Amino acid sequence: MGQIAVIGAGMGAMAAAARLAVAGHRVAVYERTETYGGAVRRFERDGFAFDTGPGLLPLPAVWRDLFVKTGKEPLEACVELVQVDPAARHVFADGTGATVPNASRAGVVTALDEALGAGAGERWGDFLVRAREAWDRTRRPLLEEPLWPDWQVLAGKEPYPSVPHKRLLRTRRAATLAEIGAWELRDPRLAALLESHALAYGLDPRTAPAAAAVLPYLDHAFGTWYVRGGIRELARAVHERCVARRVAFHFGAEVTRVLEKDGRAAGVELADGTLVEADTVVGVAPWRLNGGELYGADAVRPVAEDAVPGRVVVCLALRGAREAGAVHRTVVHTPDREAELALFGPCEPPERPTVRIDRPDDPALRPDDAHESVVLTATVPCQAHHDWTASGAADAFADRMVTAAERAVPGLRERTLWREVRTPVHTRVETGAEFGGVPAPALAAAAGRLLRPANSTALAGLFSAGGWSHPGGGLPHAGMSGALTAGLIVEGPGFRGSQ
C-alpha cells in the first residue's frame, strides 16, 4: 500500500484519512493551524466553553458509518449523542412563536396548526411529503456516489415535485425555495421557517432551487442531535480514531504546493521548503494550490469563494441559571426580509438579522449551575463584501444580534459577564477559506450552480475532500466527501459508493 499525504485536518479530510489508514495505507496529515477539526472549533474561558462552528449534528448515520468501518468501538462509545427535542422554537416577525418537535410529522403538523392557525400544519406536512420525493430522487446520485462525469444530468431537471400554481391565466410551478414559500405554503411565517434552513447554509432562498427543500426534510426525517460536551467532541473522537489507526498528524505545517512527477501527484511542499513524497495526495480545496488548473474543461468548477456568505458567532457567558423548560435552539426571524437578503452581495450586514440561539443544557459548557453558556449565530456577508476588521464592525453587529435574540430570551444583555465575537476573519484563519465563507451542501438543478467539484481531479493521484468538494458543506456532507474520496483511492475510478 502507498504513502498518502492529506492536506488539512478538517472533518472531511480526517474522515478520508481514517478510512484510508484502515485500508492499509500510510497516511500523514499536514495541517496549517495548531489543531484539528476545521470549522468545528471550541472557545474556552473562565470555565465556559462554546461551539463556534456547527451547534447541532444532522444525519449522524454518516459518522456512525465512519466508526463502524474504522474500528470496533461505535460512535456512541466515543461520544454521547442526545436527540434534541423540540428541534427548535421559532419566533416570527409578527411576534408569534412555534415550537417544532423533532422528527415527528404528526407532531409538527399539530404544533404549527396550534401556533399559526388551522391549515398551516397541513400545508407544511404536505410540503414535507414533496420534499421527501426530492430527497429520494437525489440522495444517492448527489450524495452517496462520486460526481458523475455526465454531472449535467443533475443540473437540469428539478427534482422537487412542485404543485401547479395558477396566476394570471398561467400555470406555473415553483422553481425556487422562495416560490415554494409564496405559492405552496402561503403564509409568511411558514415561508420564513422554510427559508431559515437555506439561510443557515448561506443560500439565498430567492435563487436557491426548489431542490433545497431537502434541507428542512433532512432535519425533519433524521432528527437533529447534540453531542454532549459540544460538537467539538465529535472532532476529538474522529481525530482519536485517526490516531488509533496510526494516521500521523503534523500541525503548524502549511502545504504551499502539490508536487508533480510524470503527470501525477508525487507529494507536497511545505511553507518551510520541506518536500514530502507521497504516492497520493488528498487536498482540502486543492485548487487553491498550483494555480488552480486541476479540473478539466467539462468539470464542475470551484465556487467563487468571494460569493459565499460567512457567519458571525457571539459567545455569551451569562450569570444566572438556565431556566427550566428552555429549548436548545431558538430561531428569531428578521422583521425585514428584503434587507436581510441583501447580504448576498456587497452590502452592510442587516440591521435586524435572523439569529439562531443555542442554549445547550450541558454542565460541561459552564463553570457551575449558576451560569449559562449561550451561542448566537447569524449569516453575514463574507470578508470580500464587508470589512469585518474595521474598528467596531464586529461589536456593532454583535449588539444587533443580542437585541434580536432578546425577543426570545429577555435580559441577555443584563446577564452578560463577557462575550467573544467571531467573524468571517476567524473562519478564514481556522479553515483557510479565502474570504471566510462557509460552503453549503451540494444541490441538484439550478444549472449545476450549487454542485461542487468532483473528488477526483485532472491530475492523477490528486483527490479532493471536504466541504468545498462534492457533495458540499455541512457535517454530514463533509463525512460523505471523505468516504467517497477514500473509496475512489482504494477501489479506483470504478467506485460507485457504498451499496
CSV table of C-alpha atoms in Angstrom, one decimal:
chain,number,residue,atom,x,y,z
A,1,MET,CA,0.0,0.0,0.0
A,2,GLY,CA,1.1,3.6,-0.6
A,3,GLN,CA,2.0,6.7,1.2
A,4,ILE,CA,-0.8,9.3,1.3
A,5,ALA,CA,-0.4,13.0,2.2
A,6,VAL,CA,-3.6,14.7,3.4
A,7,ILE,CA,-3.7,18.5,3.2
A,8,GLY,CA,-5.7,19.8,6.2
A,9,ALA,CA,-7.3,18.2,9.3
A,10,GLY,CA,-10.9,19.3,8.7
A,11,MET,CA,-13.7,16.8,9.3
A,12,GLY,CA,-13.9,15.6,5.7
A,13,ALA,CA,-10.1,15.2,5.5
A,14,MET,CA,-10.0,13.2,8.7
A,15,ALA,CA,-12.8,11.0,7.6
A,16,ALA,CA,-10.9,10.2,4.5
A,17,ALA,CA,-7.6,9.7,6.5
A,18,ALA,CA,-9.2,7.2,8.9
A,19,ARG,CA,-10.7,5.1,6.1
A,20,LEU,CA,-7.5,5.1,4.1
A,21,ALA,CA,-5.5,4.0,7.1
A,22,VAL,CA,-7.8,1.1,7.7
A,23,ALA,CA,-7.3,0.1,4.1
A,24,GLY,CA,-3.6,-0.3,4.8
A,25,HIS,CA,-2.2,3.0,3.5
A,26,ARG,CA,0.4,5.0,5.4
A,27,VAL,CA,-1.4,8.3,5.9
A,28,ALA,CA,0.1,11.6,7.1
A,29,VAL,CA,-2.0,14.8,7.6
A,30,TYR,CA,-0.5,18.3,7.3
A,31,GLU,CA,-2.5,21.0,9.0
A,32,ARG,CA,-1.6,24.7,8.8
A,33,THR,CA,-3.1,25.5,12.2
A,34,GLU,CA,-2.3,24.0,15.6
A,35,THR,CA,-5.3,21.8,15.9
A,36,TYR,CA,-7.8,19.6,14.0
A,37,GLY,CA,-11.5,20.0,13.1
A,38,GLY,CA,-11.5,22.8,10.6
A,39,ALA,CA,-14.5,24.9,11.4
A,40,VAL,CA,-15.6,22.6,14.2
A,41,ARG,CA,-13.9,24.6,17.0
A,42,ARG,CA,-14.3,25.4,20.6
A,43,PHE,CA,-13.7,28.7,22.5
A,44,GLU,CA,-13.0,28.4,26.3
A,45,ARG,CA,-12.6,30.9,29.0
A,46,ASP,CA,-13.2,31.1,32.8
A,47,GLY,CA,-14.9,27.7,32.9
A,48,PHE,CA,-17.2,28.5,29.9
A,49,ALA,CA,-17.0,26.6,26.6
A,50,PHE,CA,-18.7,27.3,23.3
A,51,ASP,CA,-19.0,25.6,20.0
A,52,THR,CA,-18.0,28.2,17.4
A,53,GLY,CA,-18.9,26.1,14.4
A,54,PRO,CA,-21.9,23.9,13.9
A,55,GLY,CA,-24.0,23.6,17.1
A,56,LEU,CA,-26.1,20.6,16.1
A,57,LEU,CA,-25.5,17.4,14.2
A,58,PRO,CA,-27.9,16.3,11.4
A,59,LEU,CA,-27.8,12.8,9.9
A,60,PRO,CA,-25.5,11.2,12.5
A,61,ALA,CA,-25.6,8.0,10.5
A,62,VAL,CA,-22.7,9.4,8.3
A,63,TRP,CA,-20.4,9.4,11.3
A,64,ARG,CA,-21.8,6.2,12.7
A,65,ASP,CA,-20.7,4.6,9.5
A,66,LEU,CA,-17.2,6.0,9.7
A,67,PHE,CA,-16.7,4.5,13.2
A,68,VAL,CA,-18.2,1.1,12.1
A,69,LYS,CA,-15.8,1.0,9.2
A,70,THR,CA,-12.7,2.1,11.0
A,71,GLY,CA,-12.7,0.2,14.4
A,72,LYS,CA,-14.5,-1.9,16.9
A,73,GLU,CA,-15.8,1.0,19.0
A,74,PRO,CA,-19.0,2.5,17.6
A,75,LEU,CA,-19.6,6.3,17.6
A,76,GLU,CA,-21.8,6.1,20.7
A,77,ALA,CA,-18.9,4.5,22.6
A,78,CYS,CA,-16.8,7.6,21.8
A,79,VAL,CA,-19.3,10.4,22.2
A,80,GLU,CA,-22.7,10.8,23.8
A,81,LEU,CA,-25.4,11.7,21.3
A,82,VAL,CA,-28.6,13.3,22.5
A,83,GLN,CA,-31.6,13.9,20.2
A,84,VAL,CA,-32.7,17.5,20.6
A,85,ASP,CA,-36.5,17.8,21.3
A,86,PRO,CA,-38.1,20.1,20.4
A,87,ALA,CA,-36.0,20.6,17.3
A,88,ALA,CA,-36.3,24.4,17.6
A,89,ARG,CA,-38.6,27.2,18.6
A,90,HIS,CA,-39.3,29.8,16.0
A,91,VAL,CA,-40.1,33.5,16.8
A,92,PHE,CA,-41.5,35.1,13.7
A,93,ALA,CA,-41.6,38.7,12.6
A,94,ASP,CA,-45.1,39.3,13.9
A,95,GLY,CA,-44.2,38.1,17.3
A,96,THR,CA,-46.0,34.7,17.0
A,97,GLY,CA,-44.0,31.6,18.0
A,98,ALA,CA,-44.0,28.0,17.1
A,99,THR,CA,-42.2,25.1,18.8
A,100,VAL,CA,-41.4,22.4,16.3
A,101,PRO,CA,-41.0,18.8,17.6
A,102,ASN,CA,-38.1,16.7,16.4
A,103,ALA,CA,-38.6,14.0,13.7
A,104,SER,CA,-42.4,13.8,14.0
A,105,ARG,CA,-44.5,14.8,11.1
A,106,ALA,CA,-47.8,14.5,13.0
A,107,GLY,CA,-46.3,16.5,15.9
A,108,VAL,CA,-45.1,19.2,13.6
A,109,VAL,CA,-48.5,19.5,11.9
A,110,THR,CA,-50.3,19.8,15.2
A,111,ALA,CA,-47.8,22.3,16.6
A,112,LEU,CA,-48.0,24.5,13.5
A,113,ASP,CA,-51.8,24.4,13.5
A,114,GLU,CA,-51.9,25.5,17.1
A,115,ALA,CA,-49.3,28.2,16.7
A,116,LEU,CA,-50.2,29.6,13.3
A,117,GLY,CA,-53.8,28.7,12.7
A,118,ALA,CA,-55.7,25.8,11.2
A,119,GLY,CA,-54.3,24.6,7.9
A,120,ALA,CA,-50.8,25.8,8.5
A,121,GLY,CA,-49.6,22.5,9.7
A,122,GLU,CA,-51.2,20.5,6.9
A,123,ARG,CA,-49.6,22.7,4.3
A,124,TRP,CA,-46.2,22.2,5.9
A,125,GLY,CA,-46.9,18.5,6.2
A,126,ASP,CA,-47.8,18.2,2.6
A,127,PHE,CA,-44.6,20.1,1.7
A,128,LEU,CA,-42.5,17.6,3.7
A,129,VAL,CA,-44.1,14.8,1.6
A,130,ARG,CA,-43.0,16.5,-1.6
A,131,ALA,CA,-39.6,17.3,-0.1
A,132,ARG,CA,-39.2,13.6,0.7
A,133,GLU,CA,-39.7,12.8,-3.0
A,134,ALA,CA,-37.0,15.3,-3.9
A,135,TRP,CA,-34.7,13.6,-1.3
A,136,ASP,CA,-35.4,10.1,-2.7
A,137,ARG,CA,-34.7,11.3,-6.2
A,138,THR,CA,-31.3,12.9,-5.4
A,139,ARG,CA,-30.0,11.2,-2.3
A,140,ARG,CA,-27.9,8.5,-4.0
A,141,PRO,CA,-26.6,10.2,-7.2
A,142,LEU,CA,-26.0,13.5,-5.4
A,143,LEU,CA,-24.6,12.4,-2.0
A,144,GLU,CA,-23.7,8.8,-1.9
A,145,GLU,CA,-21.8,8.4,-5.2
A,146,PRO,CA,-18.8,10.2,-6.7
A,147,LEU,CA,-19.9,13.0,-9.0
A,148,TRP,CA,-20.7,11.5,-12.4
A,149,PRO,CA,-18.7,12.6,-15.4
A,150,ASP,CA,-22.0,13.5,-17.0
A,151,TRP,CA,-22.9,15.6,-14.0
A,152,GLN,CA,-25.1,17.7,-16.2
A,153,VAL,CA,-28.0,15.3,-15.6
A,154,LEU,CA,-28.0,16.6,-12.0
A,155,ALA,CA,-28.0,20.2,-13.2
A,156,GLY,CA,-31.1,20.1,-15.3
A,157,LYS,CA,-34.5,18.6,-14.2
A,158,GLU,CA,-35.8,20.0,-10.9
A,159,PRO,CA,-36.3,17.0,-8.6
A,160,TYR,CA,-38.9,18.8,-6.3
A,161,PRO,CA,-42.4,18.0,-7.5
A,162,SER,CA,-43.9,21.5,-7.3
A,163,VAL,CA,-47.6,22.0,-7.1
A,164,PRO,CA,-49.2,23.7,-10.1
A,165,HIS,CA,-49.9,27.4,-9.4
A,166,LYS,CA,-52.4,29.4,-11.5
A,167,ARG,CA,-51.7,33.1,-11.8
A,168,LEU,CA,-53.0,35.5,-14.4
A,169,LEU,CA,-54.3,32.7,-16.6
A,170,ARG,CA,-50.9,30.9,-16.5
A,171,THR,CA,-50.0,27.7,-14.7
A,172,ARG,CA,-46.6,27.9,-13.0
A,173,ARG,CA,-44.6,25.7,-10.8
A,174,ALA,CA,-42.2,26.8,-8.0
A,175,ALA,CA,-38.6,26.8,-9.2
A,176,THR,CA,-37.0,28.4,-6.2
A,177,LEU,CA,-37.3,28.0,-2.4
A,178,ALA,CA,-38.9,31.4,-2.2
A,179,GLU,CA,-41.6,30.4,-4.7
A,180,ILE,CA,-42.4,27.3,-2.7
A,181,GLY,CA,-43.0,29.6,0.3
A,182,ALA,CA,-45.2,32.0,-1.6
A,183,TRP,CA,-47.2,29.6,-3.7
A,184,GLU,CA,-47.4,26.4,-1.7
A,185,LEU,CA,-47.1,27.4,1.9
A,186,ARG,CA,-49.0,30.7,1.5
A,187,ASP,CA,-48.1,32.1,4.9
A,188,PRO,CA,-45.1,34.4,5.5
A,189,ARG,CA,-44.3,32.6,8.8
A,190,LEU,CA,-44.2,29.2,7.1
A,191,ALA,CA,-42.1,30.8,4.3
A,192,ALA,CA,-39.7,32.2,6.9
A,193,LEU,CA,-39.5,28.7,8.6
A,194,LEU,CA,-38.6,27.2,5.2
A,195,GLU,CA,-36.2,29.9,4.2
A,196,SER,CA,-34.3,29.8,7.5
A,197,HIS,CA,-32.9,26.4,6.6
A,198,ALA,CA,-31.4,27.8,3.4
A,199,LEU,CA,-30.2,31.0,5.1
A,200,ALA,CA,-28.4,28.9,7.8
A,201,TYR,CA,-26.3,27.4,5.0
A,202,GLY,CA,-25.7,30.8,3.3
A,203,LEU,CA,-28.1,30.1,0.5
A,204,ASP,CA,-30.3,32.9,-1.0
A,205,PRO,CA,-33.9,31.5,-1.0
A,206,ARG,CA,-34.8,33.7,-4.0
A,207,THR,CA,-32.2,31.9,-6.1
A,208,ALA,CA,-31.8,28.5,-4.3
A,209,PRO,CA,-33.6,25.9,-6.4
A,210,ALA,CA,-36.7,24.2,-5.2
A,211,ALA,CA,-34.4,21.2,-4.6
A,212,ALA,CA,-33.2,23.0,-1.5
A,213,ALA,CA,-36.4,21.6,0.1
A,214,VAL,CA,-34.2,18.6,1.0
A,215,LEU,CA,-32.5,20.7,3.7
A,216,PRO,CA,-35.5,21.0,6.1
A,217,TYR,CA,-36.5,17.5,5.1
A,218,LEU,CA,-33.1,16.1,6.2
A,219,ASP,CA,-33.6,17.7,9.7
A,220,HIS,CA,-37.2,16.5,9.9
A,221,ALA,CA,-36.6,12.9,8.8
A,222,PHE,CA,-33.4,12.1,10.6
A,223,GLY,CA,-33.7,14.5,13.5
A,224,THR,CA,-31.2,16.9,14.9
A,225,TRP,CA,-28.7,15.7,17.5
A,226,TYR,CA,-26.4,17.3,20.1
A,227,VAL,CA,-23.0,15.8,21.2
A,228,ARG,CA,-22.6,16.0,24.9
A,229,GLY,CA,-19.8,18.3,25.7
A,230,GLY,CA,-20.3,20.2,22.4
A,231,ILE,CA,-19.9,19.3,18.7
A,232,ARG,CA,-16.1,19.7,19.2
A,233,GLU,CA,-16.3,16.4,20.9
A,234,LEU,CA,-17.1,14.8,17.6
A,235,ALA,CA,-14.0,16.3,16.1
A,236,ARG,CA,-12.0,15.0,19.0
A,237,ALA,CA,-13.4,11.5,18.6
A,238,VAL,CA,-12.6,11.4,14.8
A,239,HIS,CA,-9.1,12.6,15.5
A,240,GLU,CA,-8.6,9.9,18.1
A,241,ARG,CA,-9.9,7.3,15.7
A,242,CYS,CA,-7.3,8.5,13.1
A,243,VAL,CA,-4.5,8.3,15.7
A,244,ALA,CA,-5.6,4.8,16.7
A,245,ARG,CA,-5.4,3.8,13.1
A,246,ARG,CA,-1.8,5.2,13.0
A,247,VAL,CA,-2.5,8.3,11.0
A,248,ALA,CA,0.3,10.8,11.6
A,249,PHE,CA,-0.6,14.4,12.2
A,250,HIS,CA,1.7,17.4,11.6
A,251,PHE,CA,0.3,20.6,12.9
A,252,GLY,CA,1.7,24.0,12.0
A,253,ALA,CA,2.6,22.5,8.7
A,254,GLU,CA,1.2,24.6,5.8
A,255,VAL,CA,1.2,23.0,2.4
A,256,THR,CA,2.0,25.5,-0.4
A,257,ARG,CA,2.3,23.3,-3.4
A,258,VAL,CA,1.4,19.8,-4.7
A,259,LEU,CA,4.4,18.1,-6.2
A,260,GLU,CA,4.0,16.6,-9.7
A,261,LYS,CA,6.1,13.9,-11.4
A,262,ASP,CA,5.4,12.2,-14.7
A,263,GLY,CA,1.9,13.7,-14.9
A,264,ARG,CA,0.7,12.7,-11.4
A,265,ALA,CA,0.8,14.0,-7.9
A,266,ALA,CA,4.0,13.0,-6.1
A,267,GLY,CA,3.8,14.7,-2.7
A,268,VAL,CA,3.6,18.2,-1.2
A,269,GLU,CA,5.8,21.1,-0.4
A,270,LEU,CA,5.5,22.8,3.0
A,271,ALA,CA,5.9,26.5,3.7
A,272,ASP,CA,9.3,25.9,5.2
A,273,GLY,CA,10.5,24.4,2.0
A,274,THR,CA,10.3,20.8,3.1
A,275,LEU,CA,9.4,18.3,0.3
A,276,VAL,CA,7.3,15.3,1.3
A,277,GLU,CA,7.0,12.5,-1.1
A,278,ALA,CA,3.7,10.6,-1.4
A,279,ASP,CA,2.0,8.3,-3.9
A,280,THR,CA,-1.3,10.0,-3.5
A,281,VAL,CA,-2.4,13.5,-2.2
A,282,VAL,CA,-5.8,14.3,-0.7
A,283,GLY,CA,-6.4,18.1,-0.6
A,284,VAL,CA,-9.0,20.3,1.1
A,285,ALA,CA,-9.9,22.6,-1.8
A,286,PRO,CA,-6.6,21.8,-3.7
A,287,TRP,CA,-7.4,24.3,-6.4
A,288,ARG,CA,-6.0,26.9,-4.1
A,289,LEU,CA,-2.6,25.4,-4.9
A,290,ASN,CA,-0.7,25.1,-8.2
A,291,GLY,CA,-2.6,27.8,-10.0
A,292,GLY,CA,-5.9,26.1,-9.7
A,293,GLU,CA,-5.6,24.1,-13.0
A,294,LEU,CA,-6.8,20.8,-11.6
A,295,TYR,CA,-10.1,20.2,-13.3
A,296,GLY,CA,-10.9,19.5,-17.0
A,297,ALA,CA,-12.9,21.9,-19.2
A,298,ASP,CA,-16.1,20.0,-18.7
A,299,ALA,CA,-15.9,19.6,-14.9
A,300,VAL,CA,-17.8,21.4,-12.3
A,301,ARG,CA,-15.7,24.4,-11.4
A,302,PRO,CA,-14.8,25.5,-7.9
A,303,VAL,CA,-17.2,28.0,-6.4
A,304,ALA,CA,-16.0,31.7,-6.2
A,305,GLU,CA,-15.3,32.0,-2.6
A,306,ASP,CA,-15.9,35.7,-2.5
A,307,ALA,CA,-19.6,35.0,-3.3
A,308,VAL,CA,-20.1,32.6,-0.3
A,309,PRO,CA,-21.6,34.2,2.9
A,310,GLY,CA,-20.0,33.6,6.3
A,311,ARG,CA,-21.1,33.7,9.9
A,312,VAL,CA,-20.8,35.8,12.9
A,313,VAL,CA,-20.8,33.9,16.2
A,314,VAL,CA,-21.3,35.6,19.5
A,315,CYS,CA,-20.4,33.5,22.6
A,316,LEU,CA,-22.2,34.8,25.7
A,317,ALA,CA,-21.0,34.0,29.2
A,318,LEU,CA,-24.1,34.6,31.3
A,319,ARG,CA,-24.7,34.9,35.0
A,320,GLY,CA,-27.8,33.1,36.2
A,321,ALA,CA,-29.1,29.6,35.7
A,322,ARG,CA,-30.7,28.4,32.5
A,323,GLU,CA,-34.4,28.4,33.2
A,324,ALA,CA,-36.4,25.2,33.4
A,325,GLY,CA,-38.0,24.4,30.1
A,326,ALA,CA,-35.7,26.4,27.9
A,327,VAL,CA,-35.3,25.0,24.5
A,328,HIS,CA,-31.9,24.1,23.0
A,329,ARG,CA,-32.3,26.1,19.8
A,330,THR,CA,-34.4,29.1,19.0
A,331,VAL,CA,-34.6,30.9,15.7
A,332,VAL,CA,-35.5,34.6,15.8
A,333,HIS,CA,-36.6,35.6,12.3
A,334,THR,CA,-35.9,39.0,10.9
A,335,PRO,CA,-38.7,41.5,10.6
A,336,ASP,CA,-37.1,42.9,7.4
A,337,ARG,CA,-36.6,40.0,5.0
A,338,GLU,CA,-35.6,42.1,2.0
A,339,ALA,CA,-32.9,44.0,3.9
A,340,GLU,CA,-31.5,40.7,5.2
A,341,LEU,CA,-31.4,39.1,1.8
A,342,ALA,CA,-29.3,42.0,0.6
A,343,LEU,CA,-26.4,40.2,2.3
A,344,PHE,CA,-26.0,38.1,-0.8
A,345,GLY,CA,-23.7,40.8,-2.4
A,346,PRO,CA,-21.6,43.7,-1.4
A,347,CYS,CA,-23.5,45.4,1.5
A,348,GLU,CA,-23.7,46.3,5.1
A,349,PRO,CA,-24.8,43.4,7.3
A,350,PRO,CA,-28.5,43.6,8.1
A,351,GLU,CA,-29.8,45.8,10.9
A,352,ARG,CA,-32.2,43.2,12.1
A,353,PRO,CA,-30.8,39.8,11.3
A,354,THR,CA,-32.2,36.4,11.7
A,355,VAL,CA,-30.4,34.9,14.7
A,356,ARG,CA,-30.0,31.3,15.9
A,357,ILE,CA,-29.7,30.9,19.6
A,358,ASP,CA,-28.2,27.7,21.0
A,359,ARG,CA,-28.7,27.1,24.8
A,360,PRO,CA,-27.4,23.6,25.4
A,361,ASP,CA,-28.3,22.2,28.9
A,362,ASP,CA,-24.8,20.9,29.3
A,363,PRO,CA,-22.8,21.2,32.6
A,364,ALA,CA,-19.5,20.7,30.6
A,365,LEU,CA,-20.0,24.1,29.0
A,366,ARG,CA,-20.4,26.2,32.1
A,367,PRO,CA,-18.5,26.7,35.3
A,368,ASP,CA,-21.5,25.8,37.5
A,369,ASP,CA,-25.3,25.8,37.5
A,370,ALA,CA,-25.4,29.4,38.4
A,371,HIS,CA,-24.2,30.4,35.0
A,372,GLU,CA,-25.1,29.6,31.3
A,373,SER,CA,-23.2,29.3,28.1
A,374,VAL,CA,-25.1,30.7,25.0
A,375,VAL,CA,-24.1,31.0,21.4
A,376,LEU,CA,-25.7,33.3,18.8
A,377,THR,CA,-25.2,32.8,15.1
A,378,ALA,CA,-26.1,34.9,12.1
A,379,THR,CA,-25.4,34.5,8.4
A,380,VAL,CA,-23.5,37.6,7.1
A,381,PRO,CA,-21.5,38.8,4.0
A,382,CYS,CA,-18.1,37.4,3.8
A,383,GLN,CA,-14.9,39.4,4.2
A,384,ALA,CA,-14.9,40.2,0.5
A,385,HIS,CA,-18.2,42.1,0.8
A,386,HIS,CA,-17.8,43.6,4.2
A,387,ASP,CA,-14.7,44.7,6.1
A,388,TRP,CA,-15.1,42.8,9.4
A,389,THR,CA,-11.7,44.1,10.5
A,390,ALA,CA,-12.9,47.7,10.6
A,391,SER,CA,-12.9,49.3,14.0
A,392,GLY,CA,-16.2,48.5,15.8
A,393,ALA,CA,-17.7,46.5,12.9
A,394,ALA,CA,-17.9,43.2,14.7
A,395,ASP,CA,-19.1,44.6,18.1
A,396,ALA,CA,-21.8,46.7,16.4
A,397,PHE,CA,-23.2,43.7,14.6
A,398,ALA,CA,-23.0,41.6,17.8
A,399,ASP,CA,-25.0,44.3,19.6
A,400,ARG,CA,-27.7,43.9,16.9
A,401,MET,CA,-27.7,40.1,17.3
A,402,VAL,CA,-28.2,40.4,21.0
A,403,THR,CA,-31.1,42.8,20.5
A,404,ALA,CA,-32.7,40.4,18.1
A,405,ALA,CA,-32.1,37.4,20.5
A,406,GLU,CA,-33.7,39.3,23.4
A,407,ARG,CA,-37.1,39.0,21.5
A,408,ALA,CA,-36.9,35.3,22.5
A,409,VAL,CA,-34.6,35.4,25.6
A,410,PRO,CA,-35.2,38.7,27.5
A,411,GLY,CA,-32.5,40.0,29.7
A,412,LEU,CA,-29.5,38.6,27.8
A,413,ARG,CA,-27.6,41.9,27.9
A,414,GLU,CA,-28.0,42.4,31.6
A,415,ARG,CA,-26.9,38.8,32.3
A,416,THR,CA,-23.8,39.0,30.2
A,417,LEU,CA,-20.5,38.7,32.1
A,418,TRP,CA,-18.5,38.9,28.9
A,419,ARG,CA,-18.7,37.9,25.3
A,420,GLU,CA,-16.5,36.7,22.4
A,421,VAL,CA,-17.3,37.8,18.9
A,422,ARG,CA,-16.1,35.8,16.0
A,423,THR,CA,-16.5,36.8,12.3
A,424,PRO,CA,-15.5,35.5,8.8
A,425,VAL,CA,-12.0,36.7,9.6
A,426,HIS,CA,-11.7,34.0,12.3
A,427,THR,CA,-13.2,31.5,9.8
A,428,ARG,CA,-10.5,32.4,7.3
A,429,VAL,CA,-7.7,31.8,9.8
A,430,GLU,CA,-9.2,28.5,11.1
A,431,THR,CA,-10.3,26.9,7.7
A,432,GLY,CA,-8.2,28.7,5.1
A,433,ALA,CA,-11.3,29.8,3.2
A,434,GLU,CA,-10.0,32.9,1.4
A,435,PHE,CA,-12.8,35.2,2.5
A,436,GLY,CA,-14.1,33.4,5.5
A,437,GLY,CA,-17.2,31.9,3.7
A,438,VAL,CA,-18.8,28.7,4.8
A,439,PRO,CA,-19.7,26.2,2.0
A,440,ALA,CA,-23.2,24.9,1.5
A,441,PRO,CA,-24.3,21.4,0.7
A,442,ALA,CA,-24.5,20.5,-3.0
A,443,LEU,CA,-28.0,20.8,-4.6
A,444,ALA,CA,-29.4,19.4,-7.8
A,445,ALA,CA,-30.9,21.6,-10.6
A,446,ALA,CA,-30.0,25.3,-10.9
A,447,ALA,CA,-27.9,24.5,-14.0
A,448,GLY,CA,-25.3,22.9,-11.7
A,449,ARG,CA,-24.6,26.2,-9.9
A,450,LEU,CA,-24.7,24.5,-6.5
A,451,LEU,CA,-22.8,21.3,-7.3
A,452,ARG,CA,-19.3,21.0,-6.0
A,453,PRO,CA,-16.1,19.9,-7.8
A,454,ALA,CA,-15.6,16.1,-8.0
A,455,ASN,CA,-13.4,14.3,-5.5
A,456,SER,CA,-11.1,13.2,-8.3
A,457,THR,CA,-9.1,15.8,-10.3
A,458,ALA,CA,-7.5,16.1,-13.7
A,459,LEU,CA,-4.1,15.4,-12.0
A,460,ALA,CA,-3.7,11.7,-11.5
A,461,GLY,CA,-3.2,10.8,-7.8
A,462,LEU,CA,-4.7,14.1,-6.5
A,463,PHE,CA,-8.1,14.0,-4.8
A,464,SER,CA,-10.3,16.5,-3.0
A,465,ALA,CA,-12.2,16.1,0.2
A,466,GLY,CA,-14.2,18.4,2.5
A,467,GLY,CA,-17.0,20.9,2.3
A,468,TRP,CA,-15.7,22.7,-0.7
A,469,SER,CA,-15.8,19.5,-2.7
A,470,HIS,CA,-18.5,17.0,-3.7
A,471,PRO,CA,-21.0,16.7,-2.1
A,472,GLY,CA,-20.6,20.0,-0.3
A,473,GLY,CA,-20.6,21.6,3.2
A,474,GLY,CA,-22.1,20.7,6.5
A,475,LEU,CA,-21.1,18.0,8.9
A,476,PRO,CA,-22.9,15.1,7.1
A,477,HIS,CA,-21.7,16.1,3.7
A,478,ALA,CA,-18.1,16.5,4.8
A,479,GLY,CA,-18.2,13.0,6.2
A,480,MET,CA,-19.7,11.7,2.9
A,481,SER,CA,-17.0,13.6,1.0
A,482,GLY,CA,-14.3,11.8,3.0
A,483,ALA,CA,-15.9,8.4,2.4
A,484,LEU,CA,-16.2,9.0,-1.4
A,485,THR,CA,-12.6,10.1,-1.7
A,486,ALA,CA,-11.3,7.1,0.2
A,487,GLY,CA,-13.5,4.8,-2.0
A,488,LEU,CA,-12.0,6.3,-5.1
A,489,ILE,CA,-8.5,5.8,-3.9
A,490,VAL,CA,-8.9,2.3,-2.5
A,491,GLU,CA,-11.2,0.9,-5.3
A,492,GLY,CA,-10.3,3.0,-8.2
A,493,PRO,CA,-12.3,5.1,-10.7
A,494,GLY,CA,-15.0,2.4,-10.9
A,495,PHE,CA,-16.0,3.1,-7.3
A,496,ARG,CA,-19.7,3.9,-7.2
A,497,GLY,CA,-20.3,4.5,-3.5
A,498,SER,CA,-21.3,2.1,-0.7
A,499,GLN,CA,-24.1,-0.2,-1.5
